[in-house]
Amino acid sequence: MNRGFYTIMAAQFFSSLADNALFFVAISLLTAMNAPPSLTPLLKLSFVLFYVLLAAFVGAFADALPKGKVMFIANLIKIFGCVLIFFLVHPLLAYAVVGFGAAVYSPAKYGILTELLPPEKLVAANGWIEGLTVTSIILGTVMGGSLVAARSSHFLLGFDVPLIDTGIDTPTEAALCVVMGLYILASIFNLYIPDTGAKYAPPERNPIKLIADFAECSATLWKDKLGQISLAVTTLFWGAGATLQLIVLKWAEKSLNLPYEKATTLVGVVAVGIALGAAASARIIPLKKSLTVIPLGIAMGVIVMIMPLVTSVNLAYPLLILIGILSGFFVVPMNALLQHRGHVLMSAGHSIAVQNFNENLSILTMLAMYAIMISMNLDLNVIIVLFGLSVAGTMWAIKRRHAANQAIHDSLALIGEHKH
């Protein structure tokens, strides 16, 4: 790993830390506004909306400029989204703007790895990136819950600038200042990300042709025997992960009787497990063996269904850590394999854009279903069991599809082939 890679990691850490802290600050703001519970999943939905709407365009944009510059522009958009809340813009709209910045950011963040590193280092690099991202989720989750707690709010509002009226008078505004500071720090690191010198064909400017090009890239990846399996797994993982965050928050409140700031730590506990699983996977699973981890996804779905039986915090911690470990262990090799196949079959930016489209469409779908079930007042334990069954069943179907592919042709021989 070289110096440029560590600069990318630092930029990604602080940007992701701010994203996750802002999510929980926004949830607290909705609660203070007495918004209905069904708006909470819609908050996450508003964030990922632009990943889907802009999928055909952000890949081309990421390939048109040096990746560090793209990430810098994206962080400026995120800062603007935070500023909107100061002007009393509704949290759903402001957080959607931050999601717009994140959608621009993502193809550059992952695409630069394939430009900077050889294929054999992608699993290790993804292990580092995912581990660091999950660490930022843990800290961001805890930070978001802490920033809106009474003690932290009182401490932050106690800061005064001599002779200047900052206009920061509420706990939310104080928390937002901390989040914006993290985005600014990430932007500074973006300026030091090296230009890899990777050059692509000039991007198409006609939006119709861009959409057609994106559709062709998407079809290429879904038809590829390795691409379709890894894309299906990561698509399920991110949809399930986003929904699980909200399920754990609600479960902590209903079953464990925890206040909001304590409930956010349980979301962080899942992320601790993901970090451990990602680190272990990066160390012991080579790219050639990446598909052997699929059964762990089935196991994760089955174990999630144990949650309704747990009513003690002492039992909740090891259960959530185990769920996280299984998640992290199977998603890192799948992510690396998907990036490798995308790099072989098309450009880095286009590949990540296809990945983002599918993953975030999964998030939109699963969050919409969760919001509908919440609005129907469906029992939380029933929701958890349905969630676990859907994850385990989908992973089982993916495993069967891979076995059918292998019976026709050894697709594993494609791993490591050179760019087309």
Tab-separated table of C-alpha atoms in Angstrom, residues 37-355:
chain	number	residue	atom	x	y	z
A	37	PRO	CA	-42.262	7.253	13.042
A	38	SER	CA	-42.649	6.336	9.354
A	39	LEU	CA	-40.529	9.403	8.430
A	40	THR	CA	-37.398	7.874	10.012
A	41	PRO	CA	-36.869	5.240	7.273
A	42	LEU	CA	-37.778	7.915	4.712
A	43	LEU	CA	-34.807	9.939	5.994
A	44	LYS	CA	-32.408	7.198	4.926
A	45	LEU	CA	-34.425	6.743	1.752
A	46	SER	CA	-33.961	10.428	0.855
A	47	PHE	CA	-30.191	10.022	1.307
A	48	VAL	CA	-29.848	7.112	-1.134
A	49	LEU	CA	-32.348	8.426	-3.692
A	50	PHE	CA	-29.697	10.236	-5.762
A	51	TYR	CA	-27.520	7.099	-5.893
A	52	VAL	CA	-30.293	5.624	-8.041
A	53	LEU	CA	-31.355	8.739	-9.972
A	54	LEU	CA	-27.796	9.793	-10.880
A	55	ALA	CA	-26.308	6.341	-11.445
A	56	ALA	CA	-26.029	6.862	-15.214
A	57	PHE	CA	-24.144	10.138	-14.787
A	58	VAL	CA	-21.868	9.981	-11.731
A	59	GLY	CA	-19.698	7.210	-13.174
A	60	ALA	CA	-18.927	9.298	-16.242
A	61	PHE	CA	-18.255	12.329	-14.017
A	62	ALA	CA	-15.870	10.314	-11.824
A	63	ASP	CA	-13.925	9.175	-14.906
A	64	ALA	CA	-13.819	12.680	-16.423
A	65	LEU	CA	-11.778	14.281	-13.584
A	66	PRO	CA	-9.024	13.172	-11.190
A	67	LYS	CA	-10.750	11.158	-8.460
A	68	GLY	CA	-9.443	13.385	-5.629
A	69	LYS	CA	-11.027	16.453	-7.230
A	70	VAL	CA	-14.363	14.638	-7.619
A	71	MET	CA	-14.298	13.694	-3.924
A	72	PHE	CA	-13.517	17.320	-2.967
A	73	ILE	CA	-16.501	18.619	-4.965
A	74	ALA	CA	-18.737	15.972	-3.389
A	75	ASN	CA	-17.762	17.017	0.132
A	76	LEU	CA	-18.593	20.652	-0.679
A	77	ILE	CA	-22.089	19.494	-1.682
A	78	LYS	CA	-22.422	17.679	1.648
A	79	ILE	CA	-21.437	20.832	3.540
A	80	PHE	CA	-24.090	22.769	1.613
A	81	GLY	CA	-26.691	20.172	2.692
A	82	CYS	CA	-25.775	20.801	6.333
A	83	VAL	CA	-26.047	24.566	5.838
A	84	LEU	CA	-29.608	24.156	4.552
A	85	ILE	CA	-30.740	22.906	7.971
A	86	PHE	CA	-29.546	26.201	9.489
A	87	PHE	CA	-32.021	27.917	7.153
A	88	LEU	CA	-34.878	25.728	8.455
A	89	VAL	CA	-35.059	23.514	5.367
A	90	HIS	CA	-36.855	20.247	6.221
A	91	PRO	CA	-34.382	17.497	7.325
A	92	LEU	CA	-35.606	15.127	4.575
A	93	LEU	CA	-34.717	17.653	1.862
A	94	ALA	CA	-31.426	18.751	3.436
A	95	TYR	CA	-30.318	15.147	3.989
A	96	ALA	CA	-31.231	14.382	0.365
A	97	VAL	CA	-28.732	17.073	-0.717
A	98	VAL	CA	-26.073	15.387	1.433
A	99	GLY	CA	-27.031	12.128	-0.293
A	100	PHE	CA	-26.523	13.864	-3.642
A	101	GLY	CA	-22.946	14.638	-2.578
A	102	ALA	CA	-22.438	11.052	-1.387
A	103	ALA	CA	-23.683	9.718	-4.742
A	104	VAL	CA	-21.060	11.832	-6.542
A	105	TYR	CA	-18.392	10.785	-4.020
A	106	SER	CA	-18.802	7.000	-4.151
A	107	PRO	CA	-17.627	6.097	-7.705
A	108	ALA	CA	-14.468	8.142	-7.160
A	109	LYS	CA	-13.819	6.635	-3.708
A	110	TYR	CA	-13.891	3.029	-4.923
A	111	GLY	CA	-12.866	3.615	-8.526
A	112	ILE	CA	-9.489	5.040	-7.551
A	113	LEU	CA	-8.558	1.751	-5.827
A	114	THR	CA	-8.553	-0.141	-9.128
A	115	GLU	CA	-6.415	2.622	-10.673
A	116	LEU	CA	-3.954	2.663	-7.784
A	117	LEU	CA	-3.567	-1.037	-6.927
A	118	PRO	CA	-3.121	-4.386	-8.765
A	119	PRO	CA	-5.961	-6.992	-8.583
A	120	GLU	CA	-4.186	-9.169	-5.999
A	121	LYS	CA	-4.230	-6.301	-3.488
A	122	LEU	CA	-7.916	-5.414	-3.913
A	123	VAL	CA	-9.235	-7.737	-1.169
A	124	ALA	CA	-6.716	-6.366	1.331
A	125	ALA	CA	-7.427	-2.785	0.228
A	126	ASN	CA	-11.170	-3.370	0.517
A	127	GLY	CA	-10.627	-4.878	3.947
A	128	TRP	CA	-8.864	-1.681	5.016
A	129	ILE	CA	-11.436	0.613	3.403
A	130	GLU	CA	-14.436	-1.339	4.689
A	131	GLY	CA	-12.870	-1.747	8.129
A	132	LEU	CA	-12.164	1.966	8.320
A	133	THR	CA	-15.608	2.815	6.957
A	134	VAL	CA	-17.224	0.586	9.562
A	135	THR	CA	-15.061	2.171	12.257
A	136	SER	CA	-16.393	5.520	11.112
A	137	ILE	CA	-19.929	4.088	11.301
A	138	ILE	CA	-19.288	2.977	14.886
A	139	LEU	CA	-17.833	6.325	15.940
A	140	GLY	CA	-20.337	8.291	13.845
A	141	THR	CA	-23.265	6.401	15.370
A	142	VAL	CA	-22.024	6.978	18.903
A	143	MET	CA	-21.071	10.567	18.058
A	144	GLY	CA	-24.486	11.306	16.521
A	145	GLY	CA	-26.271	9.989	19.593
A	146	SER	CA	-23.907	11.838	21.918
A	147	LEU	CA	-24.080	15.174	20.092
A	148	VAL	CA	-27.833	15.428	20.681
A	149	ALA	CA	-27.670	14.241	24.314
A	150	ALA	CA	-28.364	16.929	26.920
A	151	ARG	CA	-24.866	16.925	28.435
A	152	SER	CA	-23.055	17.285	25.081
A	153	SER	CA	-25.486	19.955	23.855
A	154	HIS	CA	-24.933	22.016	26.987
A	155	PHE	CA	-21.158	21.674	26.578
A	156	LEU	CA	-21.164	22.677	22.888
A	157	LEU	CA	-23.491	25.631	23.421
A	158	GLY	CA	-21.187	26.827	26.199
A	159	PHE	CA	-18.544	27.840	23.635
A	160	ASP	CA	-18.578	31.544	22.824
A	161	VAL	CA	-16.587	33.591	20.326
A	162	PRO	CA	-15.665	36.992	21.898
A	163	LEU	CA	-17.464	39.976	20.315
A	164	ILE	CA	-19.195	37.746	17.714
A	165	ASP	CA	-22.745	36.486	17.773
A	166	THR	CA	-22.462	33.100	16.037
A	167	GLY	CA	-26.228	32.592	15.915
A	168	ILE	CA	-25.757	28.994	17.147
A	169	ASP	CA	-28.440	28.730	19.821
A	170	THR	CA	-29.901	25.211	19.615
A	171	PRO	CA	-28.479	21.706	20.251
A	172	THR	CA	-29.069	20.759	16.587
A	173	GLU	CA	-27.112	23.768	15.300
A	174	ALA	CA	-24.225	22.978	17.661
A	175	ALA	CA	-24.179	19.343	16.505
A	176	LEU	CA	-24.264	20.427	12.848
A	177	CYS	CA	-21.183	22.613	13.372
A	178	VAL	CA	-19.237	19.548	14.539
A	179	VAL	CA	-20.447	17.529	11.525
A	180	MET	CA	-19.501	20.315	9.096
A	181	GLY	CA	-16.043	20.467	10.680
A	182	LEU	CA	-15.570	16.781	9.833
A	183	TYR	CA	-16.599	17.371	6.207
A	184	ILE	CA	-14.116	20.257	5.970
A	185	LEU	CA	-11.349	18.013	7.346
A	186	ALA	CA	-12.206	15.345	4.765
A	187	SER	CA	-12.083	17.987	2.019
A	188	ILE	CA	-8.559	18.972	3.057
A	189	PHE	CA	-7.398	15.356	2.703
A	190	ASN	CA	-9.099	15.197	-0.727
A	191	LEU	CA	-6.744	17.916	-1.953
A	192	TYR	CA	-3.735	15.645	-1.252
A	193	ILE	CA	-5.032	12.551	-3.064
A	194	PRO	CA	-2.620	11.872	-5.972
A	195	ASP	CA	-3.659	11.929	-9.613
A	196	THR	CA	-3.129	8.315	-10.751
A	197	GLY	CA	-2.791	9.389	-14.367
A	198	ALA	CA	-5.569	7.006	-15.460
A	199	LYS	CA	-7.194	8.276	-18.643
A	200	TYR	CA	-10.523	7.235	-20.120
A	201	ALA	CA	-12.292	8.084	-23.344
A	202	PRO	CA	-13.930	11.540	-23.197
A	203	PRO	CA	-17.280	11.108	-21.415
A	204	GLU	CA	-20.492	11.308	-23.394
A	205	ARG	CA	-22.423	14.546	-22.786
A	206	ASN	CA	-25.770	13.490	-24.251
A	207	PRO	CA	-27.919	12.305	-21.274
A	208	ILE	CA	-29.831	9.801	-23.426
A	209	LYS	CA	-26.580	8.210	-24.564
A	210	LEU	CA	-25.266	8.236	-20.993
A	211	ILE	CA	-28.336	6.330	-19.827
A	212	ALA	CA	-27.959	3.863	-22.725
A	213	ASP	CA	-24.259	3.431	-21.895
A	214	PHE	CA	-25.101	2.847	-18.233
A	215	ALA	CA	-27.770	0.286	-19.163
A	216	GLU	CA	-25.218	-1.540	-21.325
A	217	CYS	CA	-22.663	-1.566	-18.480
A	218	SER	CA	-25.319	-2.819	-16.061
A	219	ALA	CA	-26.354	-5.614	-18.433
A	220	THR	CA	-22.701	-6.576	-18.949
A	221	LEU	CA	-22.096	-6.953	-15.212
A	222	TRP	CA	-25.335	-8.892	-14.601
A	223	LYS	CA	-24.583	-11.295	-17.479
A	224	ASP	CA	-21.054	-11.993	-16.227
A	225	LYS	CA	-21.060	-15.252	-14.238
A	226	LEU	CA	-18.926	-13.809	-11.437
A	227	GLY	CA	-20.262	-10.266	-11.654
A	228	GLN	CA	-23.891	-11.329	-11.200
A	229	ILE	CA	-23.166	-13.328	-8.031
A	230	SER	CA	-21.008	-10.691	-6.351
A	231	LEU	CA	-23.407	-7.916	-7.398
A	232	ALA	CA	-26.406	-9.844	-6.024
A	233	VAL	CA	-24.662	-10.403	-2.669
A	234	THR	CA	-23.512	-6.802	-2.187
A	235	THR	CA	-26.914	-5.518	-3.351
A	236	LEU	CA	-28.635	-7.599	-0.669
A	237	PHE	CA	-26.053	-6.684	1.978
A	238	TRP	CA	-26.466	-2.916	1.684
A	239	GLY	CA	-30.254	-3.056	1.548
A	240	ALA	CA	-30.344	-5.338	4.580
A	241	GLY	CA	-27.715	-3.289	6.423
A	242	ALA	CA	-29.604	-0.012	6.073
A	243	THR	CA	-32.838	-1.632	7.250
A	244	LEU	CA	-31.112	-3.440	10.129
A	245	GLN	CA	-29.846	-0.099	11.472
A	246	LEU	CA	-33.412	1.124	11.959
A	247	ILE	CA	-34.672	-2.248	13.197
A	248	VAL	CA	-31.991	-2.311	15.914
A	249	LEU	CA	-32.905	1.234	17.008
A	250	LYS	CA	-36.583	0.287	17.312
A	251	TRP	CA	-35.768	-3.078	18.926
A	252	ALA	CA	-33.557	-1.409	21.544
A	253	GLU	CA	-36.406	0.946	22.399
A	254	LYS	CA	-39.208	-1.669	22.466
A	255	SER	CA	-37.527	-4.832	23.770
A	256	LEU	CA	-34.584	-3.499	25.782
A	257	ASN	CA	-36.187	-0.240	27.012
A	258	LEU	CA	-33.143	1.861	26.109
A	259	PRO	CA	-33.230	5.653	25.530
A	260	TYR	CA	-32.227	6.988	22.093
A	261	GLU	CA	-28.583	7.794	22.873
A	262	LYS	CA	-28.106	4.292	24.358
A	263	ALA	CA	-29.907	2.640	21.434
A	264	THR	CA	-27.463	4.186	18.970
A	265	THR	CA	-24.608	2.349	20.720
A	266	LEU	CA	-26.252	-0.973	19.765
A	267	VAL	CA	-26.106	0.065	16.097
A	268	GLY	CA	-22.426	0.744	16.755
A	269	VAL	CA	-22.053	-2.768	18.219
A	270	VAL	CA	-23.196	-4.311	14.913
A	271	ALA	CA	-20.625	-2.138	13.162
A	272	VAL	CA	-17.905	-3.391	15.560
A	273	GLY	CA	-18.716	-6.919	14.432
A	274	ILE	CA	-18.609	-5.891	10.766
A	275	ALA	CA	-15.166	-4.339	11.293
A	276	LEU	CA	-13.879	-7.542	12.931
A	277	GLY	CA	-15.337	-9.701	10.167
A	278	ALA	CA	-13.966	-7.421	7.434
A	279	ALA	CA	-10.475	-7.449	8.970
A	280	ALA	CA	-10.463	-11.244	9.310
A	281	SER	CA	-11.768	-11.732	5.795
A	282	ALA	CA	-9.169	-9.411	4.291
A	283	ARG	CA	-6.445	-11.383	6.049
A	284	ILE	CA	-7.449	-14.966	5.237
A	285	ILE	CA	-9.687	-14.946	2.108
A	286	PRO	CA	-7.828	-14.493	-1.219
A	287	LEU	CA	-9.721	-13.246	-4.279
A	288	LYS	CA	-9.729	-16.770	-5.754
A	289	LYS	CA	-11.649	-18.072	-2.691
A	290	SER	CA	-14.062	-15.135	-2.409
A	291	LEU	CA	-17.191	-17.136	-3.327
A	292	THR	CA	-16.713	-19.617	-0.470
A	293	VAL	CA	-18.160	-17.094	1.998
A	294	ILE	CA	-21.731	-17.125	0.584
A	295	PRO	CA	-23.084	-19.589	3.238
A	296	LEU	CA	-22.227	-17.036	5.938
A	297	GLY	CA	-24.897	-14.750	4.493
A	298	ILE	CA	-27.491	-17.486	5.008
A	299	ALA	CA	-26.294	-17.946	8.586
A	300	MET	CA	-26.578	-14.213	9.241
A	301	GLY	CA	-30.237	-14.171	8.174
A	302	VAL	CA	-31.027	-17.151	10.430
A	303	ILE	CA	-29.306	-15.588	13.459
A	304	VAL	CA	-31.181	-12.289	12.989
A	305	MET	CA	-34.401	-14.204	13.685
A	306	ILE	CA	-33.146	-14.894	17.251
A	307	MET	CA	-33.446	-11.181	18.127
A	308	PRO	CA	-37.114	-11.351	19.313
A	309	LEU	CA	-36.071	-13.911	21.950
A	310	VAL	CA	-33.510	-11.525	23.478
A	311	THR	CA	-34.715	-9.066	26.123
A	312	SER	CA	-31.437	-8.498	27.987
A	313	VAL	CA	-28.759	-5.982	27.011
A	314	ASN	CA	-26.067	-8.460	28.134
A	315	LEU	CA	-27.295	-10.978	25.555
A	316	ALA	CA	-27.949	-8.320	22.901
A	317	TYR	CA	-24.292	-7.295	22.644
A	318	PRO	CA	-22.807	-10.718	21.690
A	319	LEU	CA	-25.740	-11.439	19.349
A	320	LEU	CA	-25.299	-8.174	17.439
A	321	ILE	CA	-21.512	-8.583	17.296
A	322	LEU	CA	-21.974	-12.064	15.799
A	323	ILE	CA	-24.404	-10.708	13.177
A	324	GLY	CA	-21.868	-7.997	12.338
A	325	ILE	CA	-18.926	-10.429	12.081
A	326	LEU	CA	-20.804	-12.652	9.634
A	327	SER	CA	-21.811	-9.601	7.581
A	328	GLY	CA	-18.303	-8.162	7.376
A	329	PHE	CA	-16.712	-11.519	6.606
A	330	PHE	CA	-18.854	-12.246	3.562
A	331	VAL	CA	-19.214	-8.751	2.075
A	332	VAL	CA	-15.526	-7.778	1.759
A	333	PRO	CA	-14.513	-10.616	-0.636
A	334	MET	CA	-17.728	-10.073	-2.621
A	335	ASN	CA	-17.022	-6.345	-2.889
A	336	ALA	CA	-13.445	-6.957	-4.038
A	337	LEU	CA	-14.568	-9.541	-6.606
A	338	LEU	CA	-17.217	-7.164	-7.950
A	339	GLN	CA	-14.683	-4.341	-8.290
A	340	HIS	CA	-12.260	-6.666	-10.060
A	341	ARG	CA	-14.857	-7.876	-12.580
A	342	GLY	CA	-16.071	-4.317	-13.122
A	343	HIS	CA	-12.529	-3.115	-13.780
A	344	VAL	CA	-11.946	-5.988	-16.235
A	345	LEU	CA	-15.195	-5.449	-18.151
A	346	MET	CA	-15.498	-1.632	-18.102
A	347	SER	CA	-14.041	1.524	-16.519
A	348	ALA	CA	-13.739	1.937	-12.741
A	349	GLY	CA	-16.240	4.789	-12.497
A	350	HIS	CA	-18.893	3.032	-14.598
A	351	SER	CA	-18.479	-0.199	-12.636
A	352	ILE	CA	-18.967	1.498	-9.255
A	353	ALA	CA	-21.932	3.478	-10.623
A	354	VAL	CA	-23.646	0.207	-11.615
A	355	GLN	CA	-22.867	-1.219	-8.192
